[in-house]
XYZ file of C-alpha atoms in Angstrom:
602
model
C 133.873 -35.508 -159.799
C 131.055 -35.192 -157.291
C 131.213 -37.634 -154.415
C 128.260 -39.913 -153.743
C 126.956 -40.412 -150.226
C 128.138 -44.069 -150.008
C 131.628 -43.024 -151.110
C 131.674 -40.289 -148.471
C 130.592 -42.787 -145.817
C 133.348 -45.247 -146.803
C 135.879 -42.416 -146.767
C 134.728 -41.381 -143.294
C 135.196 -44.927 -141.968
C 138.654 -45.223 -143.536
C 139.668 -41.917 -141.996
C 138.553 -43.095 -138.569
C 140.660 -46.251 -138.936
C 143.736 -44.367 -140.122
C 144.577 -42.521 -136.907
C 147.999 -43.535 -135.577
C 149.976 -41.536 -132.990
C 153.474 -40.320 -133.782
C 156.172 -38.544 -131.828
C 156.869 -34.824 -131.411
C 157.543 -32.238 -134.116
C 159.435 -28.992 -134.719
C 157.660 -25.838 -135.870
C 158.960 -23.251 -138.323
C 157.156 -20.081 -139.419
C 157.591 -19.435 -143.119
C 156.349 -17.082 -145.820
C 153.095 -18.068 -147.585
C 153.588 -20.980 -149.986
C 151.442 -22.914 -152.454
C 150.367 -26.146 -150.709
C 151.227 -28.205 -153.777
C 154.912 -27.443 -153.145
C 154.921 -29.973 -150.303
C 152.142 -32.308 -151.502
C 154.662 -35.108 -152.128
C 156.804 -34.395 -149.042
C 154.203 -34.763 -146.310
C 150.732 -33.686 -145.222
C 149.284 -30.332 -146.267
C 146.314 -28.336 -145.060
C 144.694 -24.969 -144.531
C 144.922 -23.304 -141.107
C 142.455 -20.840 -139.596
C 144.491 -18.211 -137.693
C 141.923 -17.214 -135.062
C 138.313 -16.491 -134.186
C 136.134 -13.453 -134.781
C 135.683 -11.085 -137.723
C 139.320 -9.929 -137.823
C 142.775 -11.252 -136.956
C 146.207 -9.784 -136.338
C 149.600 -11.370 -136.877
C 150.390 -11.007 -133.192
C 147.134 -12.709 -132.139
C 147.712 -15.543 -134.614
C 151.229 -16.054 -133.227
C 149.860 -16.238 -129.657
C 147.317 -18.828 -130.766
C 150.076 -20.819 -132.470
C 152.367 -21.023 -129.426
C 149.784 -21.154 -126.618
C 147.004 -23.206 -128.204
C 144.418 -20.680 -126.980
C 141.696 -19.192 -129.188
C 139.608 -16.125 -128.366
C 137.430 -13.916 -130.558
C 139.012 -10.719 -131.845
C 135.964 -8.898 -130.470
C 137.193 -9.890 -126.999
C 140.801 -8.905 -127.649
C 142.072 -12.162 -129.136
C 143.908 -14.927 -127.273
C 145.332 -13.874 -123.891
C 149.012 -13.964 -123.010
C 149.848 -17.381 -121.582
C 152.821 -19.734 -121.210
C 153.937 -21.099 -124.562
C 153.507 -24.810 -125.268
C 156.064 -25.054 -128.039
C 159.392 -23.678 -129.195
C 159.546 -22.117 -132.647
C 162.388 -23.494 -134.747
C 162.982 -26.660 -132.727
C 164.771 -29.128 -135.037
C 162.799 -32.171 -133.868
C 161.364 -33.953 -136.921
C 158.896 -34.076 -138.534
C 159.005 -30.341 -139.281
C 155.766 -28.328 -139.334
C 155.713 -25.309 -141.659
C 153.250 -22.616 -140.594
C 152.277 -19.314 -142.222
C 150.800 -16.336 -140.397
C 148.569 -13.442 -141.521
C 150.299 -10.291 -142.808
C 151.183 -7.467 -140.395
C 148.308 -5.308 -139.162
C 144.631 -6.182 -138.814
C 143.032 -8.215 -141.607
C 139.591 -9.831 -142.090
C 139.452 -13.339 -140.681
C 138.137 -14.801 -143.906
C 141.322 -16.389 -145.211
C 142.967 -19.719 -144.506
C 146.745 -20.088 -144.563
C 148.828 -23.048 -145.806
C 150.370 -25.440 -143.311
C 152.462 -28.554 -143.960
C 154.103 -31.404 -142.052
C 157.250 -32.556 -143.835
C 157.350 -36.329 -143.597
C 157.312 -38.421 -146.810
C 155.930 -41.372 -144.864
C 152.771 -39.418 -144.059
C 151.667 -37.884 -147.351
C 148.066 -36.701 -147.224
C 145.811 -33.965 -145.893
C 145.732 -32.491 -142.397
C 142.746 -32.453 -140.085
C 142.098 -32.320 -136.329
C 139.487 -33.115 -133.721
C 138.826 -29.396 -133.254
C 137.614 -28.997 -136.853
C 136.516 -32.514 -137.884
C 136.999 -31.344 -141.477
C 139.522 -33.005 -143.788
C 141.968 -30.347 -144.957
C 141.160 -27.725 -142.321
C 142.889 -27.136 -138.970
C 143.280 -24.350 -136.439
C 146.635 -22.814 -135.563
C 145.854 -23.824 -131.975
C 146.043 -27.473 -133.043
C 149.810 -27.140 -133.505
C 150.480 -26.256 -129.863
C 147.783 -28.614 -128.579
C 149.215 -31.569 -130.506
C 145.923 -32.491 -132.178
C 146.970 -32.469 -135.831
C 146.185 -35.636 -137.793
C 146.923 -36.664 -141.350
C 144.465 -38.340 -143.680
C 145.402 -40.266 -146.810
C 144.133 -38.584 -149.998
C 144.673 -39.338 -153.698
C 144.752 -35.639 -154.598
C 145.660 -33.543 -151.515
C 145.971 -30.319 -153.509
C 142.559 -30.846 -155.088
C 141.004 -31.509 -151.677
C 142.312 -28.192 -150.348
C 141.325 -26.280 -153.469
C 137.725 -27.535 -153.341
C 137.536 -26.984 -149.590
C 138.762 -23.396 -149.823
C 136.345 -22.603 -152.662
C 133.399 -24.149 -150.819
C 134.045 -22.176 -147.623
C 134.369 -18.926 -149.605
C 131.173 -19.660 -151.509
C 129.202 -20.451 -148.364
C 130.388 -17.212 -146.807
C 129.170 -15.237 -149.827
C 125.733 -16.889 -150.117
C 124.851 -17.428 -146.448
C 123.331 -13.982 -145.909
C 121.398 -13.853 -149.230
C 119.959 -17.324 -148.632
C 118.967 -16.403 -145.093
C 117.180 -13.285 -146.344
C 115.403 -15.322 -149.052
C 114.312 -17.871 -146.445
C 112.920 -15.201 -144.110
C 111.044 -13.379 -146.901
C 109.555 -16.531 -148.438
C 108.528 -17.882 -145.023
C 106.828 -14.638 -143.994
C 105.031 -14.232 -147.338
C 103.833 -17.827 -147.167
C 102.618 -17.259 -143.592
C 100.562 -14.294 -144.823
C 99.167 -16.069 -147.893
C 98.776 -19.637 -146.631
C 99.649 -19.946 -142.919
C 98.812 -23.647 -142.852
C 101.752 -24.398 -145.142
C 104.294 -21.834 -143.918
C 106.260 -24.147 -141.534
C 107.055 -26.382 -144.491
C 109.145 -23.585 -145.994
C 111.624 -24.081 -143.136
C 111.509 -27.842 -143.676
C 112.314 -27.380 -147.374
C 115.236 -25.070 -146.600
C 116.626 -27.491 -144.022
C 116.269 -30.382 -146.452
C 118.086 -28.509 -149.244
C 120.877 -27.632 -146.819
C 121.909 -31.321 -146.775
C 122.884 -31.369 -150.452
C 126.411 -32.593 -149.722
C 124.990 -35.726 -148.088
C 123.411 -36.768 -151.422
C 120.871 -35.413 -153.852
C 118.715 -38.504 -153.353
C 118.491 -37.753 -149.642
C 117.426 -34.183 -150.357
C 114.784 -35.460 -152.778
C 113.323 -37.790 -150.136
C 113.237 -35.026 -147.517
C 111.665 -32.548 -149.935
C 108.988 -35.100 -150.734
C 108.342 -35.647 -147.019
C 108.223 -31.891 -146.384
C 105.630 -31.409 -149.131
C 103.474 -34.534 -148.779
C 103.826 -36.177 -145.361
C 101.858 -35.233 -142.240
C 103.656 -32.354 -140.551
C 104.665 -34.318 -137.451
C 106.092 -37.149 -139.546
C 107.923 -34.677 -141.787
C 109.488 -33.002 -138.736
C 110.632 -36.334 -137.312
C 112.077 -37.467 -140.659
C 114.037 -34.236 -141.068
C 115.491 -34.235 -137.547
C 116.332 -37.942 -137.686
C 118.152 -37.376 -140.976
C 120.186 -34.531 -139.482
C 121.085 -36.804 -136.565
C 122.349 -39.542 -138.894
C 124.229 -37.154 -141.190
C 125.896 -35.348 -138.281
C 127.030 -38.694 -136.921
C 128.235 -40.342 -140.143
C 129.177 -37.448 -142.409
C 129.657 -34.303 -140.276
C 131.274 -32.376 -143.148
C 127.962 -32.426 -145.021
C 126.562 -30.098 -142.352
C 129.785 -28.284 -141.446
C 130.295 -27.214 -145.078
C 126.634 -26.464 -145.813
C 125.368 -22.930 -146.524
C 123.632 -22.667 -143.133
C 126.425 -24.436 -141.261
C 129.301 -22.982 -139.200
C 131.320 -20.095 -140.643
C 134.738 -21.846 -140.296
C 136.104 -18.775 -138.503
C 136.231 -20.145 -134.967
C 133.336 -22.639 -135.082
C 133.976 -25.548 -137.448
C 131.685 -28.529 -136.956
C 128.241 -29.312 -135.614
C 125.257 -26.989 -135.621
C 125.679 -23.228 -136.003
C 123.455 -20.731 -134.183
C 121.720 -19.989 -137.490
C 121.005 -23.646 -138.183
C 119.967 -24.311 -134.566
C 117.437 -21.464 -134.803
C 116.020 -22.884 -138.039
C 115.761 -26.351 -136.455
C 113.555 -24.927 -133.693
C 110.614 -24.953 -136.105
C 110.464 -28.733 -136.727
C 111.762 -29.502 -133.217
C 108.898 -27.655 -131.486
C 106.142 -28.326 -134.016
C 106.977 -32.025 -134.055
C 107.197 -32.247 -130.263
C 103.695 -30.767 -129.992
C 102.278 -33.901 -131.680
C 100.473 -36.178 -129.218
C 101.838 -39.533 -128.119
C 105.062 -41.260 -129.052
C 105.649 -39.161 -132.150
C 106.028 -35.980 -130.106
C 108.363 -37.662 -127.616
C 110.400 -39.131 -130.462
C 110.819 -35.755 -132.138
C 111.971 -34.158 -128.866
C 114.481 -36.940 -128.153
C 115.953 -36.875 -131.661
C 116.200 -33.072 -131.654
C 118.013 -32.975 -128.301
C 120.576 -35.551 -129.407
C 121.068 -34.040 -132.856
C 121.634 -30.511 -131.565
C 123.306 -31.139 -128.192
C 125.155 -34.443 -128.617
C 128.923 -33.957 -128.826
C 129.176 -36.572 -131.582
C 126.555 -34.642 -133.525
C 125.616 -30.937 -133.291
C 127.799 -30.281 -130.216
C 125.850 -27.097 -129.441
C 125.569 -26.674 -125.671
C 123.698 -23.406 -126.068
C 121.315 -25.053 -128.513
C 120.683 -27.821 -125.975
C 119.618 -25.276 -123.347
C 117.473 -23.473 -125.918
C 115.627 -26.671 -126.839
C 115.113 -27.661 -123.206
C 113.676 -24.230 -122.449
C 111.313 -24.527 -125.398
C 110.211 -28.025 -124.394
C 109.693 -26.920 -120.799
C 107.369 -24.092 -121.804
C 105.635 -26.330 -124.354
C 104.926 -28.921 -121.646
C 103.519 -26.295 -119.285
C 101.261 -24.859 -121.989
C 100.001 -28.182 -123.350
C 99.230 -29.462 -119.866
C 97.608 -26.128 -119.000
C 99.699 -25.751 -115.849
C 99.159 -22.448 -114.074
C 102.315 -20.362 -114.307
C 103.594 -19.162 -110.912
C 106.949 -18.066 -109.576
C 107.424 -21.516 -108.101
C 106.647 -23.225 -111.423
C 109.110 -20.964 -113.255
C 111.822 -21.689 -110.672
C 111.277 -25.447 -110.812
C 111.267 -25.356 -114.599
C 114.505 -23.350 -114.795
C 116.226 -25.665 -112.319
C 115.054 -28.753 -114.175
C 116.365 -27.360 -117.487
C 119.835 -26.654 -116.072
C 120.060 -30.006 -114.274
C 118.898 -31.959 -117.315
C 121.384 -30.111 -119.548
C 124.246 -30.938 -117.173
C 123.140 -34.567 -116.995
C 123.066 -34.872 -120.796
C 126.475 -33.218 -121.185
C 127.875 -35.391 -118.395
C 126.540 -38.509 -120.087
C 128.320 -37.511 -123.288
C 131.524 -36.996 -121.336
C 131.220 -40.388 -119.620
C 130.942 -42.009 -123.048
C 134.364 -40.618 -123.908
C 133.142 -37.820 -126.177
C 134.832 -34.454 -125.824
C 134.112 -31.005 -127.246
C 134.232 -27.377 -126.167
C 130.931 -27.997 -124.339
C 132.232 -30.810 -122.112
C 135.500 -28.935 -121.593
C 133.673 -25.843 -120.319
C 131.337 -27.814 -118.058
C 134.266 -29.828 -116.745
C 136.037 -26.629 -115.672
C 133.259 -25.872 -113.183
C 130.513 -23.285 -112.566
C 132.869 -20.301 -112.824
C 133.975 -21.346 -116.325
C 130.330 -21.703 -117.364
C 129.481 -18.232 -116.055
C 132.540 -16.752 -117.763
C 131.526 -18.406 -121.038
C 128.006 -16.975 -120.787
C 129.383 -13.520 -119.971
C 131.739 -13.687 -122.956
C 128.856 -14.617 -125.222
C 126.753 -11.733 -123.953
C 129.643 -9.355 -124.588
C 130.140 -10.799 -128.065
C 126.436 -10.374 -128.799
C 126.543 -6.695 -127.871
C 129.734 -6.056 -129.834
C 128.414 -7.812 -132.924
C 125.143 -5.894 -132.739
C 126.758 -2.460 -132.558
C 129.608 -3.267 -134.963
C 127.690 -2.044 -138.025
C 124.366 -0.563 -139.083
C 123.210 -3.788 -140.795
C 123.307 -6.076 -137.743
C 121.818 -3.343 -135.554
C 118.899 -2.887 -137.976
C 118.239 -6.651 -138.146
C 118.231 -6.923 -134.365
C 115.961 -3.876 -133.964
C 113.387 -5.073 -136.525
C 113.525 -8.636 -135.224
C 113.036 -7.584 -131.610
C 110.095 -5.381 -132.605
C 108.502 -8.334 -134.416
C 109.047 -10.691 -131.481
C 107.664 -8.125 -129.040
C 104.573 -7.642 -131.196
C 103.945 -11.405 -131.256
C 104.651 -11.791 -127.525
C 102.071 -9.135 -126.664
C 99.283 -10.662 -128.743
C 96.475 -12.065 -126.648
C 95.960 -15.032 -128.942
C 99.025 -17.251 -128.866
C 99.344 -21.011 -129.102
C 101.598 -23.266 -127.026
C 104.184 -23.702 -129.794
C 104.461 -19.936 -130.249
C 105.103 -19.429 -126.540
C 107.646 -22.257 -126.548
C 109.471 -20.696 -129.500
C 109.500 -17.253 -127.880
C 110.971 -18.734 -124.694
C 113.581 -20.663 -126.678
C 114.640 -17.507 -128.539
C 114.911 -15.564 -125.272
C 117.279 -18.186 -123.871
C 119.193 -18.286 -127.144
C 119.945 -14.568 -126.880
C 121.601 -15.244 -123.514
C 123.652 -18.342 -124.325
C 124.542 -17.690 -127.982
C 126.710 -14.945 -129.459
C 125.206 -14.192 -132.884
C 122.112 -12.080 -132.192
C 121.602 -11.261 -135.866
C 121.104 -14.939 -136.727
C 118.991 -15.715 -133.662
C 116.712 -12.685 -133.869
C 116.573 -12.342 -137.658
C 115.624 -15.931 -138.457
C 113.907 -16.358 -135.093
C 111.493 -13.492 -135.769
C 110.522 -15.028 -139.114
C 110.094 -18.435 -137.450
C 107.963 -16.952 -134.656
C 105.712 -15.189 -137.171
C 105.327 -18.422 -139.142
C 104.437 -20.475 -136.070
C 102.111 -17.795 -134.692
C 100.221 -17.604 -138.004
C 100.160 -21.404 -138.208
C 98.513 -21.650 -134.779
C 96.129 -18.701 -135.037
C 95.511 -18.165 -138.744
C 94.678 -21.713 -139.837
C 91.341 -23.540 -139.759
C 90.820 -25.984 -136.949
C 91.381 -25.501 -133.209
C 93.803 -28.346 -132.596
C 97.224 -28.684 -134.210
C 96.357 -32.235 -135.251
C 93.918 -30.736 -137.738
C 96.904 -29.234 -139.537
C 98.911 -32.442 -139.902
C 97.921 -33.498 -143.388
C 98.999 -31.403 -146.326
C 95.998 -30.867 -148.584
C 95.974 -29.185 -151.993
C 98.354 -26.258 -151.766
C 97.738 -22.992 -153.543
C 99.798 -22.567 -156.660
C 101.421 -19.426 -155.335
C 102.589 -21.182 -152.180
C 103.902 -24.128 -154.161
C 105.824 -21.785 -156.438
C 107.373 -19.958 -153.474
C 108.450 -23.199 -151.800
C 109.855 -24.586 -155.048
C 111.753 -21.357 -155.632
C 113.352 -21.554 -152.194
C 114.347 -25.189 -152.696
C 115.797 -24.448 -156.136
C 117.821 -21.480 -154.888
C 119.221 -23.414 -151.927
C 120.014 -26.493 -154.008
C 121.763 -24.470 -156.708
C 123.752 -22.482 -154.160
C 124.803 -25.530 -152.173
C 126.602 -26.881 -155.265
C 128.095 -30.340 -155.780
C 130.681 -31.730 -154.550
C 144.278 -42.510 -142.595
C 145.329 -40.144 -139.670
C 148.421 -39.629 -137.504
C 148.555 -37.422 -134.437
C 151.452 -34.973 -134.251
C 152.565 -33.472 -130.947
C 154.571 -30.268 -130.983
C 157.581 -30.100 -128.705
C 156.441 -28.546 -125.387
C 159.160 -25.991 -124.743
C 159.195 -22.292 -124.035
C 159.210 -19.918 -127.000
C 162.031 -17.410 -126.894
C 162.473 -13.913 -128.353
C 162.748 -13.866 -132.098
C 161.913 -16.547 -134.608
C 165.399 -17.773 -135.646
C 164.447 -19.663 -138.785
C 164.580 -19.017 -142.477
C 161.503 -18.486 -144.587
C 160.910 -20.413 -147.734
C 161.748 -18.527 -150.878
C 163.267 -15.054 -151.005
C 165.744 -13.261 -153.268
C 169.520 -13.073 -153.091
C 169.531 -9.684 -154.784
C 169.635 -6.737 -152.376
C 169.470 -3.577 -154.503
C 168.911 -1.417 -151.408
C 172.488 -2.067 -150.283
C 173.762 0.152 -153.082
C 171.501 3.041 -152.025
C 171.751 5.650 -149.283
C 168.797 5.562 -146.926
C 166.882 8.536 -145.529
C 166.046 7.949 -141.857
C 163.248 10.554 -141.839
C 161.496 8.897 -144.772
C 162.174 5.510 -143.189
C 160.157 6.478 -140.125
C 157.087 6.805 -142.328
C 157.770 3.424 -143.936
C 158.161 1.810 -140.493
C 154.809 3.233 -139.402
C 152.781 2.584 -142.562
C 153.967 -1.028 -142.991
C 152.951 -1.997 -139.450
C 156.491 -2.862 -138.334
C 155.667 -1.777 -134.791
C 153.101 -4.573 -134.525
C 155.929 -7.126 -134.443
C 159.015 -5.236 -133.243
C 159.966 -3.086 -130.269
C 161.597 0.224 -131.260
C 161.584 3.065 -128.729
C 162.114 5.775 -131.347
C 158.852 4.761 -133.040
C 156.945 4.140 -129.798
C 156.556 0.505 -130.875
C 156.321 -2.389 -128.412
C 155.619 -5.445 -130.592
C 156.840 -8.766 -129.217
C 156.425 -11.148 -132.153
C 159.751 -10.346 -133.830
C 163.141 -9.310 -132.419
C 163.483 -6.310 -130.088
C 165.327 -3.873 -132.366
C 166.529 -1.737 -129.451
C 168.336 -4.773 -128.070
C 169.524 -6.433 -131.286
C 170.798 -3.170 -132.911
C 170.995 -4.640 -136.450
C 173.542 -3.357 -138.950
C 172.416 -1.653 -142.132
C 173.243 -4.741 -144.207
C 171.346 -7.045 -141.860
C 168.315 -4.732 -141.793
C 168.236 -4.548 -145.588
C 168.510 -8.339 -145.849
C 165.710 -9.035 -143.377
C 163.334 -6.454 -144.868
C 164.016 -7.630 -148.429
C 163.883 -11.437 -148.112
C 162.329 -11.897 -144.653
C 163.169 -14.503 -142.040
C 161.192 -16.685 -139.666
C 157.835 -15.060 -139.091
C 158.808 -11.871 -140.910
C 157.483 -11.716 -144.492
C 159.632 -10.571 -147.409
C 158.989 -6.974 -148.464
C 161.234 -7.129 -151.533
C 158.287 -7.214 -153.931
C 156.068 -4.884 -151.892
C 158.446 -1.975 -151.238
C 160.719 -0.111 -153.608
C 164.460 -0.465 -153.075
C 164.690 3.132 -151.849
C 161.949 2.516 -149.264
C 163.832 -0.525 -147.982
C 167.006 1.541 -147.749
C 165.116 4.307 -145.918
C 163.518 2.065 -143.292
C 166.794 0.185 -142.770
C 168.650 3.453 -142.208
C 165.913 4.574 -139.788
C 166.353 1.385 -137.730
C 170.142 1.724 -137.684
C 170.038 5.433 -136.772
C 167.413 4.855 -134.034
C 169.235 1.965 -132.392
C 172.858 2.889 -133.027
C 173.453 -0.346 -134.871
């Protein structure tokens, strides 16, 4: 049954009141399991193994024991002292699953459970702020919480389906938005900004259909400045009271490293109402700017430090242009300094109020940490751009469009402010395809709105008069597509035992077979070498004969397993090692076991 907005609000309040600290916990790595197996024995959830487009088993294991997360494009989490000991018997026990051997797309979530009948429910954490979803880093960092739920399995099933659906429709919806906005800017430039307002309104479907209906009505009928303020104020309220409505929206975070708040894509879309509304004279303009800064940059809300800098840069340029201040080197320097200082003040204020996020953590680590974060984002931007032909083409076309607009002699103050904001966004954010692709469409829309509409002052464009039928049809189509695609729809802290992880993972996996047909066969060591290589065994184990230096599982050169032990481990698995009994034929298991024994003298 679809949840109503009041029900979601009540649930959010109950969750906030349900947080109670508990003691430490032991961690055991097991084979993948259906979450419903432990739904009555404790708290269950879905864990994201890492950040970036891909993930390896080794990187996921490092994240699990160190609590560190780093994009796969930057090499994954670095080696660091472990915060927990795998297999520690301290209750309650945490069961964790890892990705399969080798490199896999980081688009899957893996089951995790805390076995404690007194705490039946669904897992969450402060790093995700999503009921049912956690990061593997939360285990080592001791930030897991449980939330009471009537149907924990159903919560996870709906959550998993919604994340998968958003991932599949995000790009098509973004393309539809860009095309409709550009076509509207060509046909009826006066109404083109409202296409972005309609898309942003539809994106809040999970907060309530009635709320979307009100925002759509405002986007179509209210003066533009009022419509911008209403939209941004609504995002502020929803981010504060029901953050999942934005986190699990089509234009929200990808849930592959960034979980809550405002994504780079959404922050770029919000630039349109944030800058157009701020250009209104008087208190309305100031109100729009204030609401936008809090909604995007506040750690209780959008928690986007890069987006905060982007908005401040846009507002700085907008102020200079509206006040007709002559641009000099000194003015640029003062403006840049003021933007940085104001951003630090706002982040510091959030921190003083007891609010923490990755933004306050980075700023709190000092200037060097900030510079390192910016450098990492620049490197990520380059790697994402050159990773495939699609992103490279989007960036190339978008940059050409932005350059063409920037070199036009006739440009309004909002256009210049948007161009400056996008330039800063390319430096502080790490998804150039989103920033440039949607940003180019937004810049074209704003440029046409300022130069292709009747009237010399933006105030002349405030009131929406009779719209052309074609424009109305395009806007309605966009709203219908976004609405259809969006679909319908207490806590306890657990600290892992802070001890050093050692060598192998000496625990048993759940499940497995007692039948070992390979024991009755004679293995071929030569054929086993191929099995060892093709199954990615070297990613977890050290074996000199194979040139393997994995450090997730046991060092085979040192342990020198017997043939029977090798067959048993390969067939039914143990600890972090998955069972290959159903994946490999019995002869292949015999071959690889014989290869290990022959190579190590076991």
